[in-house]
Amino acid sequence: MEAVAALAGVSTITVSRVLSRPEKVSAATRAKVLAAVNKTGFVLNLAAGTLASKKSRIIAAVVPTLSNAIFAETIRGLSDGLAPSGYQLLLGQSNYDPETEETLVSTFLGRQVDALVLTGGRHTERVRTRLRLSKIPVVETWDLPAKPIDMVVGFSNLEAGCAVGRHLLARGYRKIDFAGGPDDRSLARIAGLRSVLDATKGATIRVHELAAGGGFPAGAALVARLHEAQDMPRAIFFGNDALAAGALFECQRRGVKIPQMLALIGFADLEFAAALNPPLSTVSVPSAAMGQATASLLLNRLAAPNTSATDAAKIGGTKSQKRSTTLDLGFKLQIRASS
Amino acid sequence: MEAVAALAGVSTITVSRVLSRPEKVSAATRAKVLAAVNKTGFVLNLAAGTLASKKSRIIAAVVPTLSNAIFAETIRGLSDGLAPSGYQLLLGQSNYDPETEETLVSTFLGRQVDALVLTGGRHTERVRTRLRLSKIPVVETWDLPAKPIDMVVGFSNLEAGCAVGRHLLARGYRKIDFAGGPDDRSLARIAGLRSVLDATKGATIRVHELAAGGGFPAGAALVARLHEAQDMPRAIFFGNDALAAGALFECQRRGVKIPQMLALIGFADLEFAAALNPPLSTVSVPSAAMGQATASLLLNRLAAPNTSATDAAKIGGTKSQKRSTTLDLGFKLQIRASS
DNA sequence: CTGTTAGCGCGTTCAC
DNA sequence: GTGAACGCGCTAACAG
């Protein structure tokens, strides 16, 4: 950096300012410095900047897995939202394991990330306290935790389960199965579904636990097993669209008419859901939008220093800084021909 | 860190060593230090470490987009491969744009990333020179570039195109279409397909350029248009499985028998390909394996300092350090019932 | 195996 | 609008 400063005939601090806060420098010197920068191919050492300023311009995110397209979409939205601002995305996969998440969070904190994005509302106690102590903005996504750490951008999985239950009941189905993973968000949806069915005479629910990450083959296998055992329900609500589509394909093979003999409903509204024959009923969730909303929430907060969610709560009455700390982006029942 | 050192009755450097190279410290002091670390909840400031050691333990990767499951899989493989080693993944999306890639690479370099992973072999000249000057390990994936920057982990898209062409010809198809994006890897596959068809009397090829990122609906729309114009080819090779599946669904709707009336072949062998009716012929590519192989290649190289690919080339005869700088993971024609 | 010294390359703070 | 000195928190290099 000294080389650049010398070449431009200024001091290092001016170079620094041109590269970080151009508006603080006169246009003339700015031009000189920029010219020198280009000539030398100089690139700021962000690590040194991080050490000096305690701001890394890195935001970290933890998702259960990238294999699931829904999380990949959220990361894409987040990444897209962050890109124009110069913030960078550090990524970690927890494999649905809170301990792994804890390890990741630790490292991220050590890297002085400016903010952290988590999936879901279940975290180890140590993660919660460390994050609170760290004072950095935290966003939990993909659900609406009862006791959020800080901010939330999600939707109610419980409500989604209820909505599906009500839809299925309204269509006249009584013998209803759920098939999906045992992760927290699925559990919430099951709880919603169950609460609605339990309140209805004659309605029964059965849950098939499928290993997380099971995709098309798992859905097909379930239908095959049920069909062969002559133990078919009237409707199945799947934990994700891949499972549901796999089931649908298996039904096609076995001549099980959809929705006449079996109703199928998926979750997430992946792109293929609408393309299937028949088009798949599902729950549309704002995968990418959650990522984008998270990005803008974070950017806002990072731009307005000293305003954590708790601070905002404390100052209460002052409306300038107060902002809703939890964003419910909702979901939408996407009823098509399969149910 | 001083607090920890004091509590453990050692100096700061010992604490540093316990946390970075435990084996360099006696078990006794290690235990003392670890106890102090736990008691205080101390976390290393990695940014300071980066500044002092010029090693960030961060590896950056640029993919065109995360919306495409194939790249998401590669990133997952990379992330999984990196996780046990303590390296972290910094992620960027180029949107298939070399200029955007250049910006990302710049920032990543500024962050002192220890290695860089790129998608494909097309980069701006500035990226190539900067990367070469930076001396950090670079891996290009998803293809076999003629002039690699450093290391390569991929497969031949050109060969894949040839293989599909040969298969289709062997099956007796002559009127063959390609439908897909205009990105470099698709272009290579088209070139392969074309070279095989051009060498065969009576074989014709036609290319439908579909916008990158087009999924199921785009495939369906293409078939709809062709069918209505009564301009159907005998076989279509798609740029990705989503396109092919969309086409397949549209064929189901229109009563176009597959493969009797139209052969369909996809690309990537996504999980759903085998589940469709009929199962989709496609080209199976090592999406996740490329990520994992990239991770191990990189970890190897980072563990063995002062051994860049060019160094390895220079020392030539010495077999200890010599290693293949390009890994062709191959592809596999996965012929199922749709072709 | 452990400690001492020095400095990584910036941004902050305060002057000018 | 610009500059000088200092220090961020850690690790490299050497010494003991």
CSV table of N, CA and C in Angstrom, one decimal, chain B residues 89-137:
chain,number,residue,atom,x,y,z
B,89,LEU,N,-15.3,-22.4,3.7
B,89,LEU,CA,-15.7,-22.2,2.3
B,89,LEU,C,-16.3,-20.8,2.1
B,90,LEU,N,-15.7,-20.0,1.3
B,90,LEU,CA,-16.3,-18.7,0.9
B,90,LEU,C,-16.9,-18.9,-0.4
B,91,LEU,N,-18.1,-18.5,-0.6
B,91,LEU,CA,-18.9,-18.8,-1.8
B,91,LEU,C,-19.3,-17.6,-2.6
B,92,GLY,N,-19.2,-17.7,-3.9
B,92,GLY,CA,-19.6,-16.7,-4.8
B,92,GLY,C,-20.3,-17.2,-6.1
B,93,GLN,N,-21.3,-16.5,-6.6
B,93,GLN,CA,-22.0,-16.9,-7.8
B,93,GLN,C,-21.7,-15.9,-8.9
B,94,SER,N,-21.3,-16.4,-10.0
B,94,SER,CA,-20.9,-15.5,-11.1
B,94,SER,C,-22.1,-15.3,-12.1
B,95,ASN,N,-23.2,-16.0,-12.0
B,95,ASN,CA,-24.2,-15.9,-13.0
B,95,ASN,C,-23.7,-16.1,-14.4
B,96,TYR,N,-22.8,-16.9,-14.6
B,96,TYR,CA,-22.2,-17.3,-15.9
B,96,TYR,C,-21.5,-16.1,-16.5
B,97,ASP,N,-21.2,-15.1,-15.7
B,97,ASP,CA,-20.5,-13.9,-16.3
B,97,ASP,C,-19.1,-13.8,-15.9
B,98,PRO,N,-18.1,-13.8,-16.8
B,98,PRO,CA,-16.7,-13.7,-16.5
B,98,PRO,C,-16.3,-12.5,-15.7
B,99,GLU,N,-17.0,-11.4,-16.0
B,99,GLU,CA,-16.7,-10.1,-15.4
B,99,GLU,C,-17.1,-10.2,-13.9
B,100,THR,N,-18.2,-10.7,-13.6
B,100,THR,CA,-18.6,-10.9,-12.2
B,100,THR,C,-17.6,-11.8,-11.5
B,101,GLU,N,-17.2,-12.9,-12.2
B,101,GLU,CA,-16.3,-13.8,-11.7
B,101,GLU,C,-15.0,-13.0,-11.3
B,102,GLU,N,-14.6,-12.1,-12.2
B,102,GLU,CA,-13.4,-11.4,-12.0
B,102,GLU,C,-13.5,-10.5,-10.7
B,103,THR,N,-14.6,-9.9,-10.5
B,103,THR,CA,-14.8,-9.1,-9.3
B,103,THR,C,-14.7,-10.0,-8.0
B,104,LEU,N,-15.3,-11.1,-8.1
B,104,LEU,CA,-15.3,-12.1,-7.0
B,104,LEU,C,-13.9,-12.5,-6.7
B,105,VAL,N,-13.2,-12.9,-7.7
B,105,VAL,CA,-11.8,-13.4,-7.5
B,105,VAL,C,-11.0,-12.3,-6.9
B,106,SER,N,-11.2,-11.1,-7.3
B,106,SER,CA,-10.4,-10.0,-6.7
B,106,SER,C,-10.6,-9.9,-5.2
B,107,THR,N,-11.9,-9.9,-4.8
B,107,THR,CA,-12.2,-9.8,-3.4
B,107,THR,C,-11.6,-11.0,-2.7
B,108,PHE,N,-11.8,-12.1,-3.2
B,108,PHE,CA,-11.3,-13.3,-2.6
B,108,PHE,C,-9.8,-13.3,-2.4
B,109,LEU,N,-9.1,-12.8,-3.4
B,109,LEU,CA,-7.6,-12.6,-3.3
B,109,LEU,C,-7.3,-11.7,-2.1
B,110,GLY,N,-8.1,-10.6,-2.1
B,110,GLY,CA,-7.9,-9.6,-1.0
B,110,GLY,C,-8.1,-10.2,0.4
B,111,ARG,N,-8.9,-11.2,0.4
B,111,ARG,CA,-9.1,-11.9,1.7
B,111,ARG,C,-8.1,-12.9,2.0
B,112,GLN,N,-7.1,-13.0,1.2
B,112,GLN,CA,-6.0,-13.9,1.4
B,112,GLN,C,-6.5,-15.4,1.5
B,113,VAL,N,-7.4,-15.7,0.6
B,113,VAL,CA,-7.9,-17.1,0.6
B,113,VAL,C,-6.7,-18.0,0.3
B,114,ASP,N,-6.7,-19.2,0.8
B,114,ASP,CA,-5.6,-20.1,0.6
B,114,ASP,C,-5.6,-20.9,-0.7
B,115,ALA,N,-6.8,-20.9,-1.3
B,115,ALA,CA,-7.0,-21.6,-2.6
B,115,ALA,C,-8.3,-21.1,-3.2
B,116,LEU,N,-8.4,-21.4,-4.5
B,116,LEU,CA,-9.6,-20.9,-5.2
B,116,LEU,C,-10.1,-22.0,-6.1
B,117,VAL,N,-11.4,-22.1,-6.2
B,117,VAL,CA,-12.0,-23.1,-7.0
B,117,VAL,C,-12.9,-22.4,-8.0
B,118,LEU,N,-12.7,-22.6,-9.3
B,118,LEU,CA,-13.5,-22.0,-10.3
B,118,LEU,C,-14.3,-23.0,-11.1
B,119,THR,N,-15.4,-22.6,-11.7
B,119,THR,CA,-16.2,-23.5,-12.6
B,119,THR,C,-15.8,-23.2,-14.0
B,120,GLY,N,-15.5,-24.3,-14.8
B,120,GLY,CA,-15.2,-24.1,-16.2
B,120,GLY,C,-13.8,-23.6,-16.5
B,121,GLY,N,-13.5,-23.4,-17.7
B,121,GLY,CA,-12.2,-23.0,-18.1
B,121,GLY,C,-12.1,-21.6,-18.8
B,122,ARG,N,-13.3,-20.9,-18.8
B,122,ARG,CA,-13.3,-19.6,-19.4
B,122,ARG,C,-13.2,-18.5,-18.3
B,123,HIS,N,-12.2,-17.7,-18.4
B,123,HIS,CA,-12.0,-16.6,-17.4
B,123,HIS,C,-11.4,-15.4,-18.1
B,124,THR,N,-11.5,-14.3,-17.5
B,124,THR,CA,-10.9,-13.1,-18.2
B,124,THR,C,-9.4,-13.2,-18.1
B,125,GLU,N,-8.7,-12.5,-19.0
B,125,GLU,CA,-7.3,-12.6,-19.0
B,125,GLU,C,-6.7,-12.1,-17.6
B,126,ARG,N,-7.3,-11.1,-17.1
B,126,ARG,CA,-6.9,-10.5,-15.8
B,126,ARG,C,-7.0,-11.6,-14.7
B,127,VAL,N,-8.0,-12.3,-14.7
B,127,VAL,CA,-8.2,-13.4,-13.7
B,127,VAL,C,-7.0,-14.4,-13.8
B,128,ARG,N,-6.7,-14.8,-15.0
B,128,ARG,CA,-5.7,-15.8,-15.2
B,128,ARG,C,-4.3,-15.3,-14.7
B,129,THR,N,-4.0,-14.0,-15.1
B,129,THR,CA,-2.7,-13.5,-14.7
B,129,THR,C,-2.6,-13.3,-13.2
B,130,ARG,N,-3.7,-12.7,-12.6
B,130,ARG,CA,-3.7,-12.5,-11.2
B,130,ARG,C,-3.5,-13.7,-10.4
B,131,LEU,N,-4.3,-14.7,-10.9
B,131,LEU,CA,-4.2,-16.0,-10.1
B,131,LEU,C,-2.8,-16.6,-10.2
B,132,ARG,N,-2.2,-16.5,-11.4
B,132,ARG,CA,-0.9,-17.1,-11.5
B,132,ARG,C,0.1,-16.4,-10.7
B,133,LEU,N,0.0,-15.0,-10.6
B,133,LEU,CA,0.9,-14.3,-9.8
B,133,LEU,C,0.7,-14.6,-8.3
B,134,SER,N,-0.6,-14.8,-8.0
B,134,SER,CA,-0.9,-15.0,-6.5
B,134,SER,C,-0.2,-16.3,-6.0
B,135,LYS,N,0.1,-17.2,-6.9
B,135,LYS,CA,0.7,-18.5,-6.5
B,135,LYS,C,-0.2,-19.4,-5.6
B,136,ILE,N,-1.4,-19.0,-5.4
B,136,ILE,CA,-2.2,-19.9,-4.6
B,136,ILE,C,-2.7,-21.1,-5.5
B,137,PRO,N,-3.0,-22.2,-4.9
B,137,PRO,CA,-3.6,-23.3,-5.7
B,137,PRO,C,-4.9,-22.9,-6.3
